[in-house]
Structures are given as structure tokens and as C-alpha cells.
């Protein structure tokens, strides 16, 4: 079955962030110091609250209506999610959908590799493949790294370590090794993956997280579409996009996942689509969805 699926889903290349010691004999000083520290800690918390409390709740119903209108007449399923990582504010659109990753699976492949071996300890040839895989979306480099992580089993094992719940590697001997491209995933899992790139609780080392984000922030021209269209001035995007055409109906799966970062905020964003008749329309759909969600998370200054 994996062979048949892979034959139906070939990949198509597309051009184009000491208190002073207190002696036991001086309990009064200890009490004063403790009281002062408590008051200072409480003041800090109060000072930090207004910014968070002033943020409006996400109008989920309003966004959903907006997306429904925009997507009316466009073919294929769409799933999307945005999470503001500092506050936990979140919006989900059709989160139960399970759609293919296409080349966005390459981020998980690299993270699986780094869970076992730090970037600095990887051979030069492997680091070169990682650069090609993320920045240029090179499929042959992805094939080599897929084998190096142990294929589907290693991919799935890494996903579990990273907190993914709905993303399983496709086992079997796949044509051209493109099993990773037909991996089905959820927007929830893609957001969890992005969180693992910025969270101090991530199983990935801090320097390795930064390396992945660095590569995602420097994708080549022509592959920087997608969630980047939803950035405001002063924000930056670290992303990985995917595109894949089904031989059976010539329809495209277009995907964009990543982080929008700026002004001390990190937004994890995932937009998964299938069924676009052409690449251009698929890109337009992905970007339109991302823009229509992000406008209710913050306002862009002119």
C-alpha cells in the first residue's frame, strides 16, 4: 500500500527566532528583607499583568466566518492554527483534518537527527544535506537524512519525543523514498513542533533549536511564500513550505508552517491545504488564510 501511495504522490520541484548574609541573631533584618522581596516580586507581577490583560480575546467565531467566506469556491480541505506562545491565545480552523505534510516533514527529519547528535558533531556532509533540505527543499538530501534517522520508525519516535500525537511515519519501501512526503499530520502537531523550537522544555538543545530556526529563516527566494505574507513590519518569519501534486487528479497540496516573531512575541502558525488546481492558487489560499487569522492577534502599524 505504501508503494501505491508513493507512486500516486510524487514530489514536484518548484522554482523560484546574593542577598547580604543574615545572621541568626538578627531575625528582624531577615523579616524585613523577606517582606521587601515579596513586595518586589508582587509588584513585578502586577507590572507585567496590564500588557497581558489588555490583550483582547481571540474572536474565533468572527475569524471562522471570515475564512469560510474567503474559502468559498476554493476546492479541497483546509486546516489552520495559530498560537501566541507567550500568552497561550489560540485559534483553530478544522483541527480534526489530517492532511499530508509534503516537504514540511523535512523540519521533523532534521529535528529527529538533532535529537541524537548535536549539530556541531554532525559530519560536514550531513550538515550540508540539512542546509539543502531546509533552505532549498532538496528532496535527495531529505532522502539521505531520512535513512540516517532510521526511516519511518525514527521519524515517529522523534515525533513522540517532541510531543506529536497524530503524525506517524509511513513504513515500507517507498518509491524514491518519498514516504516522508505522504506523512499525514494535524495542525495541532505542527504547532507542537514549532513550540519545540523555542521552548526551554524542548528535548532539543538550545543551540540546535537556534540552528533549525536559522535555516528556516533563510529559505531561498521563491520558497519564502506562505505564512511570511502575514508578517507585520519589524516581524520575521522562520518557515518551511511544502508542495506536492497528485498524479491522479493533478491537484496540489500546499502547506506552510513556522514561526512569526517580533516585539517579544512568538506566533506558531500552520496552514495545511489540499486540492488546489495550480501552485499559484494554492499559495494564494495559504497566504490568505494566514493573513485573515493573524490580523486578530495583533495590528500591524503602517
PDB file of C-alpha atoms in Angstrom:
ATOM      1  CA  UNK A   1       0.000   0.000   0.000  1.00  0.00           C
ATOM      2  CA  UNK A   2       2.862   2.431   0.811  1.00  0.00           C
ATOM      3  CA  UNK A   3       4.284   1.790  -2.683  1.00  0.00           C
ATOM      4  CA  UNK A   4       0.968   2.589  -4.340  1.00  0.00           C
ATOM      5  CA  UNK A   5       0.521   5.766  -2.323  1.00  0.00           C
ATOM      6  CA  UNK A   6       4.014   6.944  -3.096  1.00  0.00           C
ATOM      7  CA  UNK A   7       3.503   6.301  -6.826  1.00  0.00           C
ATOM      8  CA  UNK A   8       0.393   8.445  -6.678  1.00  0.00           C
ATOM      9  CA  UNK A   9       2.148  11.240  -4.821  1.00  0.00           C
ATOM     10  CA  UNK A  10       5.463  12.104  -6.486  1.00  0.00           C
ATOM     11  CA  UNK A  11       7.074  15.333  -5.359  1.00  0.00           C
ATOM     12  CA  UNK A  12       7.408  18.097  -7.908  1.00  0.00           C
ATOM     13  CA  UNK A  13      10.202  20.617  -7.517  1.00  0.00           C
ATOM     14  CA  UNK A  14       9.148  24.220  -7.748  1.00  0.00           C
ATOM     15  CA  UNK A  15      11.452  27.021  -8.808  1.00  0.00           C
ATOM     16  CA  UNK A  16      11.731  30.144  -7.591  1.00  0.00           C
ATOM     17  CA  UNK A  17      13.831  33.403  16.256  1.00  0.00           C
ATOM     18  CA  UNK A  18      23.459  37.441  46.766  1.00  0.00           C
ATOM     19  CA  UNK A  19      21.447  38.897  49.152  1.00  0.00           C
ATOM     20  CA  UNK A  20      23.522  40.021  52.156  1.00  0.00           C
ATOM     21  CA  UNK A  21      24.122  37.131  54.560  1.00  0.00           C
ATOM     22  CA  UNK A  22      21.741  37.353  57.540  1.00  0.00           C
ATOM     23  CA  UNK A  23      22.961  36.173  60.903  1.00  0.00           C
ATOM     24  CA  UNK A  24      20.625  34.156  63.084  1.00  0.00           C
ATOM     25  CA  UNK A  25      20.990  36.797  65.799  1.00  0.00           C
ATOM     26  CA  UNK A  26      19.261  39.362  63.567  1.00  0.00           C
ATOM     27  CA  UNK A  27      15.794  37.937  62.836  1.00  0.00           C
ATOM     28  CA  UNK A  28      14.308  41.412  62.423  1.00  0.00           C
ATOM     29  CA  UNK A  29      16.533  42.074  59.398  1.00  0.00           C
ATOM     30  CA  UNK A  30      15.537  38.738  57.897  1.00  0.00           C
ATOM     31  CA  UNK A  31      11.867  39.597  58.256  1.00  0.00           C
ATOM     32  CA  UNK A  32      12.314  42.986  56.631  1.00  0.00           C
ATOM     33  CA  UNK A  33      14.353  41.598  53.747  1.00  0.00           C
ATOM     34  CA  UNK A  34      11.880  38.802  53.112  1.00  0.00           C
ATOM     35  CA  UNK A  35       8.963  41.196  53.211  1.00  0.00           C
ATOM     36  CA  UNK A  36      10.713  43.528  50.792  1.00  0.00           C
ATOM     37  CA  UNK A  37      11.482  40.699  48.353  1.00  0.00           C
ATOM     38  CA  UNK A  38       7.882  39.504  48.474  1.00  0.00           C
ATOM     39  CA  UNK A  39       6.571  43.003  47.806  1.00  0.00           C
ATOM     40  CA  UNK A  40       9.022  43.481  44.939  1.00  0.00           C
ATOM     41  CA  UNK A  41       8.024  40.141  43.402  1.00  0.00           C
ATOM     42  CA  UNK A  42       4.342  41.032  43.692  1.00  0.00           C
ATOM     43  CA  UNK A  43       4.972  44.440  42.125  1.00  0.00           C
ATOM     44  CA  UNK A  44       6.762  42.854  39.180  1.00  0.00           C
ATOM     45  CA  UNK A  45       3.820  40.539  38.588  1.00  0.00           C
ATOM     46  CA  UNK A  46       1.383  43.433  38.748  1.00  0.00           C
ATOM     47  CA  UNK A  47       3.512  45.473  36.364  1.00  0.00           C
ATOM     48  CA  UNK A  48       3.527  42.615  33.875  1.00  0.00           C
ATOM     49  CA  UNK A  49      -0.225  41.981  34.028  1.00  0.00           C
ATOM     50  CA  UNK A  50      -1.596  45.033  32.227  1.00  0.00           C
ATOM     51  CA  UNK A  51       0.016  44.165  28.915  1.00  0.00           C
ATOM     52  CA  UNK A  52      -1.291  40.601  29.041  1.00  0.00           C
ATOM     53  CA  UNK A  53      -4.687  41.572  30.461  1.00  0.00           C
ATOM     54  CA  UNK A  54      -5.154  44.271  27.849  1.00  0.00           C
ATOM     55  CA  UNK A  55      -4.909  41.779  25.017  1.00  0.00           C
ATOM     56  CA  UNK A  56      -8.363  41.117  23.581  1.00  0.00           C
ATOM     57  CA  UNK A  57      -9.631  37.537  23.392  1.00  0.00           C
ATOM     58  CA  UNK A  58      -9.376  35.895  20.002  1.00  0.00           C
ATOM     59  CA  UNK A  59     -12.758  36.227  18.207  1.00  0.00           C
ATOM     60  CA  UNK A  60     -12.877  32.654  16.965  1.00  0.00           C
ATOM     61  CA  UNK A  61     -16.368  32.865  15.505  1.00  0.00           C
ATOM     62  CA  UNK A  62     -15.559  36.029  13.600  1.00  0.00           C
ATOM     63  CA  UNK A  63     -12.376  34.530  12.148  1.00  0.00           C
ATOM     64  CA  UNK A  64     -14.141  31.322  11.158  1.00  0.00           C
ATOM     65  CA  UNK A  65     -16.840  33.257   9.308  1.00  0.00           C
ATOM     66  CA  UNK A  66     -14.154  35.294   7.574  1.00  0.00           C
ATOM     67  CA  UNK A  67     -12.291  32.159   6.475  1.00  0.00           C
ATOM     68  CA  UNK A  68     -15.470  30.415   5.347  1.00  0.00           C
ATOM     69  CA  UNK A  69     -16.289  33.367   3.082  1.00  0.00           C
ATOM     70  CA  UNK A  70     -12.749  33.519   1.713  1.00  0.00           C
ATOM     71  CA  UNK A  71     -12.555  29.794   1.012  1.00  0.00           C
ATOM     72  CA  UNK A  72     -15.993  29.539  -0.567  1.00  0.00           C
ATOM     73  CA  UNK A  73     -15.469  28.319  -4.127  1.00  0.00           C
ATOM     74  CA  UNK A  74     -11.928  27.102  -3.450  1.00  0.00           C
ATOM     75  CA  UNK A  75     -11.540  23.356  -3.689  1.00  0.00           C
ATOM     76  CA  UNK A  76     -10.120  20.961  -1.171  1.00  0.00           C
ATOM     77  CA  UNK A  77      -9.858  20.798   2.622  1.00  0.00           C
ATOM     78  CA  UNK A  78      -8.068  23.464   4.653  1.00  0.00           C
ATOM     79  CA  UNK A  79      -6.866  23.285   8.253  1.00  0.00           C
ATOM     80  CA  UNK A  80      -5.107  26.076  10.124  1.00  0.00           C
ATOM     81  CA  UNK A  81      -3.970  27.052  13.590  1.00  0.00           C
ATOM     82  CA  UNK A  82      -2.208  29.993  15.217  1.00  0.00           C
ATOM     83  CA  UNK A  83      -0.934  30.034  18.792  1.00  0.00           C
ATOM     84  CA  UNK A  84       0.620  33.010  20.556  1.00  0.00           C
ATOM     85  CA  UNK A  85       3.211  31.182  22.608  1.00  0.00           C
ATOM     86  CA  UNK A  86       3.730  33.768  25.365  1.00  0.00           C
ATOM     87  CA  UNK A  87       0.033  34.116  26.231  1.00  0.00           C
ATOM     88  CA  UNK A  88      -1.459  30.833  25.036  1.00  0.00           C
ATOM     89  CA  UNK A  89      -4.091  32.614  22.929  1.00  0.00           C
ATOM     90  CA  UNK A  90      -5.042  30.257  20.120  1.00  0.00           C
ATOM     91  CA  UNK A  91      -7.272  29.893  17.076  1.00  0.00           C
ATOM     92  CA  UNK A  92      -8.065  26.630  15.267  1.00  0.00           C
ATOM     93  CA  UNK A  93      -9.766  26.041  11.915  1.00  0.00           C
ATOM     94  CA  UNK A  94     -10.844  22.456  11.130  1.00  0.00           C
ATOM     95  CA  UNK A  95      -8.289  20.965  13.563  1.00  0.00           C
ATOM     96  CA  UNK A  96      -9.628  17.420  13.071  1.00  0.00           C
ATOM     97  CA  UNK A  97      -8.385  17.299   9.480  1.00  0.00           C
ATOM     98  CA  UNK A  98      -5.414  15.033   8.802  1.00  0.00           C
ATOM     99  CA  UNK A  99      -3.573  16.265   5.718  1.00  0.00           C
ATOM    100  CA  UNK A 100      -0.215  15.437   4.182  1.00  0.00           C
ATOM    101  CA  UNK A 101       2.975  17.227   5.157  1.00  0.00           C
ATOM    102  CA  UNK A 102       4.748  17.241   1.767  1.00  0.00           C
ATOM    103  CA  UNK A 103       8.125  18.940   2.301  1.00  0.00           C
ATOM    104  CA  UNK A 104       7.233  20.407   5.684  1.00  0.00           C
ATOM    105  CA  UNK A 105       8.148  16.951   7.052  1.00  0.00           C
ATOM    106  CA  UNK A 106      11.766  17.962   6.462  1.00  0.00           C
ATOM    107  CA  UNK A 107      11.739  20.044   9.649  1.00  0.00           C
ATOM    108  CA  UNK A 108      10.856  16.981  11.704  1.00  0.00           C
ATOM    109  CA  UNK A 109      13.518  14.958   9.898  1.00  0.00           C
ATOM    110  CA  UNK A 110      16.159  17.499  10.928  1.00  0.00           C
ATOM    111  CA  UNK A 111      14.861  17.684  14.489  1.00  0.00           C
ATOM    112  CA  UNK A 112      14.960  13.868  14.687  1.00  0.00           C
ATOM    113  CA  UNK A 113      18.572  13.965  13.540  1.00  0.00           C
ATOM    114  CA  UNK A 114      19.500  16.565  16.170  1.00  0.00           C
ATOM    115  CA  UNK A 115      17.805  14.663  18.981  1.00  0.00           C
ATOM    116  CA  UNK A 116      20.501  12.021  18.521  1.00  0.00           C
ATOM    117  CA  UNK A 117      23.504  14.127  17.513  1.00  0.00           C
ATOM    118  CA  UNK A 118      24.217  17.826  18.175  1.00  0.00           C
ATOM    119  CA  UNK A 119      24.707  19.977  15.097  1.00  0.00           C
ATOM    120  CA  UNK A 120      28.366  20.658  15.864  1.00  0.00           C
ATOM    121  CA  UNK A 121      29.099  16.927  15.990  1.00  0.00           C
ATOM    122  CA  UNK A 122      27.482  16.111  12.641  1.00  0.00           C
ATOM    123  CA  UNK A 123      29.798  15.386   9.715  1.00  0.00           C
ATOM    124  CA  UNK A 124      30.182  18.243   7.238  1.00  0.00           C
ATOM    125  CA  UNK A 125      28.333  16.288   4.542  1.00  0.00           C
ATOM    126  CA  UNK A 126      25.336  15.768   6.836  1.00  0.00           C
ATOM    127  CA  UNK A 127      25.244  19.456   7.801  1.00  0.00           C
ATOM    128  CA  UNK A 128      25.357  20.297   4.095  1.00  0.00           C
ATOM    129  CA  UNK A 129      22.410  17.974   3.430  1.00  0.00           C
ATOM    130  CA  UNK A 130      20.461  19.634   6.254  1.00  0.00           C
ATOM    131  CA  UNK A 131      21.081  23.047   4.705  1.00  0.00           C
ATOM    132  CA  UNK A 132      19.959  21.811   1.288  1.00  0.00           C
ATOM    133  CA  UNK A 133      16.900  20.092   2.749  1.00  0.00           C
ATOM    134  CA  UNK A 134      15.563  23.097   4.667  1.00  0.00           C
ATOM    135  CA  UNK A 135      16.725  26.153   2.706  1.00  0.00           C
ATOM    136  CA  UNK A 136      16.387  24.668  -0.801  1.00  0.00           C
ATOM    137  CA  UNK A 137      13.855  21.908  -0.033  1.00  0.00           C
ATOM    138  CA  UNK A 138      16.138  19.387  -1.732  1.00  0.00           C
ATOM    139  CA  UNK A 139      14.412  16.001  -1.862  1.00  0.00           C
ATOM    140  CA  UNK A 140      17.518  13.880  -2.361  1.00  0.00           C
ATOM    141  CA  UNK A 141      19.114  15.412   0.732  1.00  0.00           C
ATOM    142  CA  UNK A 142      15.903  14.640   2.629  1.00  0.00           C
ATOM    143  CA  UNK A 143      16.050  11.029   1.403  1.00  0.00           C
ATOM    144  CA  UNK A 144      19.593  10.619   2.750  1.00  0.00           C
ATOM    145  CA  UNK A 145      18.725  12.117   6.133  1.00  0.00           C
ATOM    146  CA  UNK A 146      15.503  10.054   6.269  1.00  0.00           C
ATOM    147  CA  UNK A 147      17.651   6.930   6.085  1.00  0.00           C
ATOM    148  CA  UNK A 148      20.111   8.273   8.652  1.00  0.00           C
ATOM    149  CA  UNK A 149      17.359   8.744  11.280  1.00  0.00           C
ATOM    150  CA  UNK A 150      16.067   5.213  10.713  1.00  0.00           C
ATOM    151  CA  UNK A 151      13.257   5.946   8.284  1.00  0.00           C
ATOM    152  CA  UNK A 152       9.647   5.846   9.435  1.00  0.00           C
ATOM    153  CA  UNK A 153      10.450   4.329  12.823  1.00  0.00           C
ATOM    154  CA  UNK A 154      12.990   7.011  13.675  1.00  0.00           C
ATOM    155  CA  UNK A 155      10.703   9.745  12.378  1.00  0.00           C
ATOM    156  CA  UNK A 156       7.783   8.538  14.512  1.00  0.00           C
ATOM    157  CA  UNK A 157       9.986   8.007  17.571  1.00  0.00           C
ATOM    158  CA  UNK A 158      11.287  11.561  17.340  1.00  0.00           C
ATOM    159  CA  UNK A 159       7.755  12.872  16.914  1.00  0.00           C
ATOM    160  CA  UNK A 160       6.706  11.263  20.181  1.00  0.00           C
ATOM    161  CA  UNK A 161       9.675  12.831  21.992  1.00  0.00           C
ATOM    162  CA  UNK A 162       8.624  16.192  20.579  1.00  0.00           C
ATOM    163  CA  UNK A 163       5.045  15.746  21.800  1.00  0.00           C
ATOM    164  CA  UNK A 164       3.324  14.921  18.496  1.00  0.00           C
ATOM    165  CA  UNK A 165       0.164  12.836  18.681  1.00  0.00           C
ATOM    166  CA  UNK A 166      -1.176  12.464  15.150  1.00  0.00           C
ATOM    167  CA  UNK A 167       1.944  12.205  12.955  1.00  0.00           C
ATOM    168  CA  UNK A 168       3.230   8.747  12.029  1.00  0.00           C
ATOM    169  CA  UNK A 169       5.990   7.940   9.560  1.00  0.00           C
ATOM    170  CA  UNK A 170       4.872   5.822   6.580  1.00  0.00           C
ATOM    171  CA  UNK A 171       6.681   2.472   6.720  1.00  0.00           C
ATOM    172  CA  UNK A 172       7.701   0.273   3.821  1.00  0.00           C
ATOM    173  CA  UNK A 173       9.863   0.550   0.735  1.00  0.00           C
ATOM    174  CA  UNK A 174       8.628   3.716  -0.899  1.00  0.00           C
ATOM    175  CA  UNK A 175       9.319   4.751  -4.459  1.00  0.00           C
ATOM    176  CA  UNK A 176      12.183   7.270  -4.412  1.00  0.00           C
ATOM    177  CA  UNK A 177      11.958   7.143  -0.589  1.00  0.00           C
ATOM    178  CA  UNK A 178       9.217   9.745  -0.591  1.00  0.00           C
ATOM    179  CA  UNK A 179       7.462   8.198   2.394  1.00  0.00           C
ATOM    180  CA  UNK A 180       8.118  11.374   4.360  1.00  0.00           C
ATOM    181  CA  UNK A 181       6.118  13.437   1.856  1.00  0.00           C
ATOM    182  CA  UNK A 182       2.891  11.493   2.308  1.00  0.00           C
ATOM    183  CA  UNK A 183       3.000  11.616   6.105  1.00  0.00           C
ATOM    184  CA  UNK A 184      -0.366  12.721   7.435  1.00  0.00           C
ATOM    185  CA  UNK A 185      -0.400  15.262  10.229  1.00  0.00           C
ATOM    186  CA  UNK A 186      -2.602  17.721  12.104  1.00  0.00           C
ATOM    187  CA  UNK A 187      -2.245  21.450  12.617  1.00  0.00           C
ATOM    188  CA  UNK A 188      -2.049  20.756  16.363  1.00  0.00           C
ATOM    189  CA  UNK A 189       1.046  18.609  15.807  1.00  0.00           C
ATOM    190  CA  UNK A 190       2.668  21.182  13.555  1.00  0.00           C
ATOM    191  CA  UNK A 191       2.171  23.826  16.241  1.00  0.00           C
ATOM    192  CA  UNK A 192       3.679  21.488  18.833  1.00  0.00           C
ATOM    193  CA  UNK A 193       6.669  21.023  16.542  1.00  0.00           C
ATOM    194  CA  UNK A 194       7.143  24.789  16.240  1.00  0.00           C
ATOM    195  CA  UNK A 195       6.825  25.202  20.012  1.00  0.00           C
ATOM    196  CA  UNK A 196       9.625  22.676  20.446  1.00  0.00           C
ATOM    197  CA  UNK A 197      11.895  25.080  18.558  1.00  0.00           C
ATOM    198  CA  UNK A 198      11.517  27.887  21.098  1.00  0.00           C
ATOM    199  CA  UNK A 199      10.598  26.244  24.393  1.00  0.00           C
ATOM    200  CA  UNK A 200      13.145  25.785  27.139  1.00  0.00           C
ATOM    201  CA  UNK A 201      11.381  22.495  27.924  1.00  0.00           C
ATOM    202  CA  UNK A 202      12.113  21.130  24.462  1.00  0.00           C
ATOM    203  CA  UNK A 203      14.136  17.910  24.250  1.00  0.00           C
ATOM    204  CA  UNK A 204      16.303  19.703  21.682  1.00  0.00           C
ATOM    205  CA  UNK A 205      19.386  21.563  22.883  1.00  0.00           C
ATOM    206  CA  UNK A 206      19.154  25.360  22.738  1.00  0.00           C
ATOM    207  CA  UNK A 207      21.946  25.703  20.168  1.00  0.00           C
ATOM    208  CA  UNK A 208      20.320  23.073  17.952  1.00  0.00           C
ATOM    209  CA  UNK A 209      16.948  24.808  18.162  1.00  0.00           C
ATOM    210  CA  UNK A 210      18.619  28.029  17.064  1.00  0.00           C
ATOM    211  CA  UNK A 211      20.256  26.271  14.129  1.00  0.00           C
ATOM    212  CA  UNK A 212      16.945  24.911  12.852  1.00  0.00           C
ATOM    213  CA  UNK A 213      15.362  28.356  13.180  1.00  0.00           C
ATOM    214  CA  UNK A 214      18.328  29.922  11.408  1.00  0.00           C
ATOM    215  CA  UNK A 215      17.879  27.611   8.407  1.00  0.00           C
ATOM    216  CA  UNK A 216      14.102  28.160   8.365  1.00  0.00           C
ATOM    217  CA  UNK A 217      14.710  31.892   8.443  1.00  0.00           C
ATOM    218  CA  UNK A 218      16.919  31.774   5.357  1.00  0.00           C
ATOM    219  CA  UNK A 219      14.956  29.754   2.819  1.00  0.00           C
ATOM    220  CA  UNK A 220      15.850  30.693  -0.736  1.00  0.00           C
ATOM    221  CA  UNK A 221      13.947  33.234  -2.781  1.00  0.00           C
ATOM    222  CA  UNK A 222      10.891  31.661  -4.343  1.00  0.00           C
ATOM    223  CA  UNK A 223      10.297  29.448  -1.304  1.00  0.00           C
ATOM    224  CA  UNK A 224       9.627  32.249   1.195  1.00  0.00           C
ATOM    225  CA  UNK A 225       5.893  32.421   0.480  1.00  0.00           C
ATOM    226  CA  UNK A 226       3.197  31.224   2.873  1.00  0.00           C
ATOM    227  CA  UNK A 227       2.934  32.396   6.468  1.00  0.00           C
ATOM    228  CA  UNK A 228       5.531  35.117   5.768  1.00  0.00           C
ATOM    229  CA  UNK A 229       2.760  37.028   3.955  1.00  0.00           C
ATOM    230  CA  UNK A 230       1.120  37.576   7.358  1.00  0.00           C
ATOM    231  CA  UNK A 231       4.099  39.337   8.984  1.00  0.00           C
ATOM    232  CA  UNK A 232       3.984  42.961  10.096  1.00  0.00           C
ATOM    233  CA  UNK A 233       6.809  45.439   9.614  1.00  0.00           C
ATOM    234  CA  UNK A 234       9.554  44.530  12.070  1.00  0.00           C
ATOM    235  CA  UNK A 235       8.487  40.885  12.341  1.00  0.00           C
ATOM    236  CA  UNK A 236      10.331  37.996  10.770  1.00  0.00           C
ATOM    237  CA  UNK A 237       9.270  34.505   9.735  1.00  0.00           C
ATOM    238  CA  UNK A 238      11.074  31.197  10.130  1.00  0.00           C
ATOM    239  CA  UNK A 239       9.192  28.734   7.947  1.00  0.00           C
ATOM    240  CA  UNK A 240       9.139  25.596   5.859  1.00  0.00           C
ATOM    241  CA  UNK A 241       6.746  25.168   2.966  1.00  0.00           C
ATOM    242  CA  UNK A 242       5.613  22.084   1.101  1.00  0.00           C
ATOM    243  CA  UNK A 243       4.005  21.474  -2.286  1.00  0.00           C
ATOM    244  CA  UNK A 244       3.038  18.170  -3.867  1.00  0.00           C
ATOM    245  CA  UNK A 245       0.856  17.223  -6.844  1.00  0.00           C
ATOM    246  CA  UNK A 246      -1.251  14.111  -7.084  1.00  0.00           C
ATOM    247  CA  UNK A 247      -0.819  12.249 -10.348  1.00  0.00           C
ATOM    248  CA  UNK A 248      -4.420  11.018 -10.220  1.00  0.00           C
ATOM    249  CA  UNK A 249      -6.139  14.412 -10.354  1.00  0.00           C
ATOM    250  CA  UNK A 250      -3.240  16.861 -10.903  1.00  0.00           C
ATOM    251  CA  UNK A 251      -4.289  18.732  -7.743  1.00  0.00           C
ATOM    252  CA  UNK A 252      -1.809  20.320  -5.378  1.00  0.00           C
ATOM    253  CA  UNK A 253      -1.268  20.066  -1.635  1.00  0.00           C
ATOM    254  CA  UNK A 254       0.190  23.384  -0.431  1.00  0.00           C
ATOM    255  CA  UNK A 255       1.429  23.731   3.148  1.00  0.00           C
ATOM    256  CA  UNK A 256       3.211  26.381   5.213  1.00  0.00           C
ATOM    257  CA  UNK A 257       4.314  26.053   8.843  1.00  0.00           C
ATOM    258  CA  UNK A 258       6.607  28.128  11.008  1.00  0.00           C
ATOM    259  CA  UNK A 259       7.006  30.961  13.467  1.00  0.00           C
ATOM    260  CA  UNK A 260       6.279  34.674  13.148  1.00  0.00           C
ATOM    261  CA  UNK A 261       8.488  36.540  15.621  1.00  0.00           C
ATOM    262  CA  UNK A 262       8.714  40.165  16.712  1.00  0.00           C
ATOM    263  CA  UNK A 263       8.120  42.620  19.556  1.00  0.00           C
ATOM    264  CA  UNK A 264       8.831  39.895  22.098  1.00  0.00           C
ATOM    265  CA  UNK A 265       6.091  37.685  20.685  1.00  0.00           C
ATOM    266  CA  UNK A 266       6.269  34.288  19.026  1.00  0.00           C
ATOM    267  CA  UNK A 267       3.320  33.081  16.946  1.00  0.00           C
ATOM    268  CA  UNK A 268       3.358  29.454  15.838  1.00  0.00           C
ATOM    269  CA  UNK A 269       1.427  29.199  12.567  1.00  0.00           C
ATOM    270  CA  UNK A 270       0.349  26.218  10.466  1.00  0.00           C
ATOM    271  CA  UNK A 271      -1.779  26.185   7.318  1.00  0.00           C
ATOM    272  CA  UNK A 272      -2.426  22.871   5.544  1.00  0.00           C
ATOM    273  CA  UNK A 273      -4.343  22.677   2.262  1.00  0.00           C
ATOM    274  CA  UNK A 274      -5.082  20.143  -0.458  1.00  0.00           C
ATOM    275  CA  UNK A 275      -6.923  20.244  -3.776  1.00  0.00           C
ATOM    276  CA  UNK A 276      -5.633  23.425  -5.428  1.00  0.00           C
ATOM    277  CA  UNK A 277      -5.746  23.224  -9.252  1.00  0.00           C
ATOM    278  CA  UNK A 278      -2.430  25.046  -9.584  1.00  0.00           C
ATOM    279  CA  UNK A 279       0.516  26.156  -7.470  1.00  0.00           C
ATOM    280  CA  UNK A 280      -0.278  29.860  -7.657  1.00  0.00           C
ATOM    281  CA  UNK A 281      -3.787  29.429  -6.342  1.00  0.00           C
ATOM    282  CA  UNK A 282      -2.524  27.137  -3.582  1.00  0.00           C
ATOM    283  CA  UNK A 283      -0.033  29.760  -2.432  1.00  0.00           C
ATOM    284  CA  UNK A 284      -2.752  32.401  -2.546  1.00  0.00           C
ATOM    285  CA  UNK A 285      -5.004  30.228  -0.400  1.00  0.00           C
ATOM    286  CA  UNK A 286      -2.311  29.551   2.211  1.00  0.00           C
ATOM    287  CA  UNK A 287      -1.326  33.208   2.434  1.00  0.00           C
ATOM    288  CA  UNK A 288      -4.918  34.412   2.506  1.00  0.00           C
ATOM    289  CA  UNK A 289      -5.757  32.105   5.391  1.00  0.00           C
ATOM    290  CA  UNK A 290      -2.672  33.106   7.401  1.00  0.00           C
ATOM    291  CA  UNK A 291      -3.335  36.818   6.896  1.00  0.00           C
ATOM    292  CA  UNK A 292      -7.003  36.554   7.863  1.00  0.00           C
ATOM    293  CA  UNK A 293      -6.159  34.802  11.120  1.00  0.00           C
ATOM    294  CA  UNK A 294      -3.173  36.881  12.173  1.00  0.00           C
ATOM    295  CA  UNK A 295      -4.959  40.235  11.879  1.00  0.00           C
ATOM    296  CA  UNK A 296      -6.909  39.411  15.051  1.00  0.00           C
ATOM    297  CA  UNK A 297      -3.810  38.530  17.066  1.00  0.00           C
ATOM    298  CA  UNK A 298      -2.196  41.958  16.642  1.00  0.00           C
ATOM    299  CA  UNK A 299      -2.478  45.063  14.491  1.00  0.00           C
ATOM    300  CA  UNK A 300       0.237  45.972  12.036  1.00  0.00           C
ATOM    301  CA  UNK A 301       1.448  49.557  12.240  1.00  0.00           C
ATOM    302  CA  UNK A 302       1.648  51.364   8.899  1.00  0.00           C
TER     303      UNK A 302
END
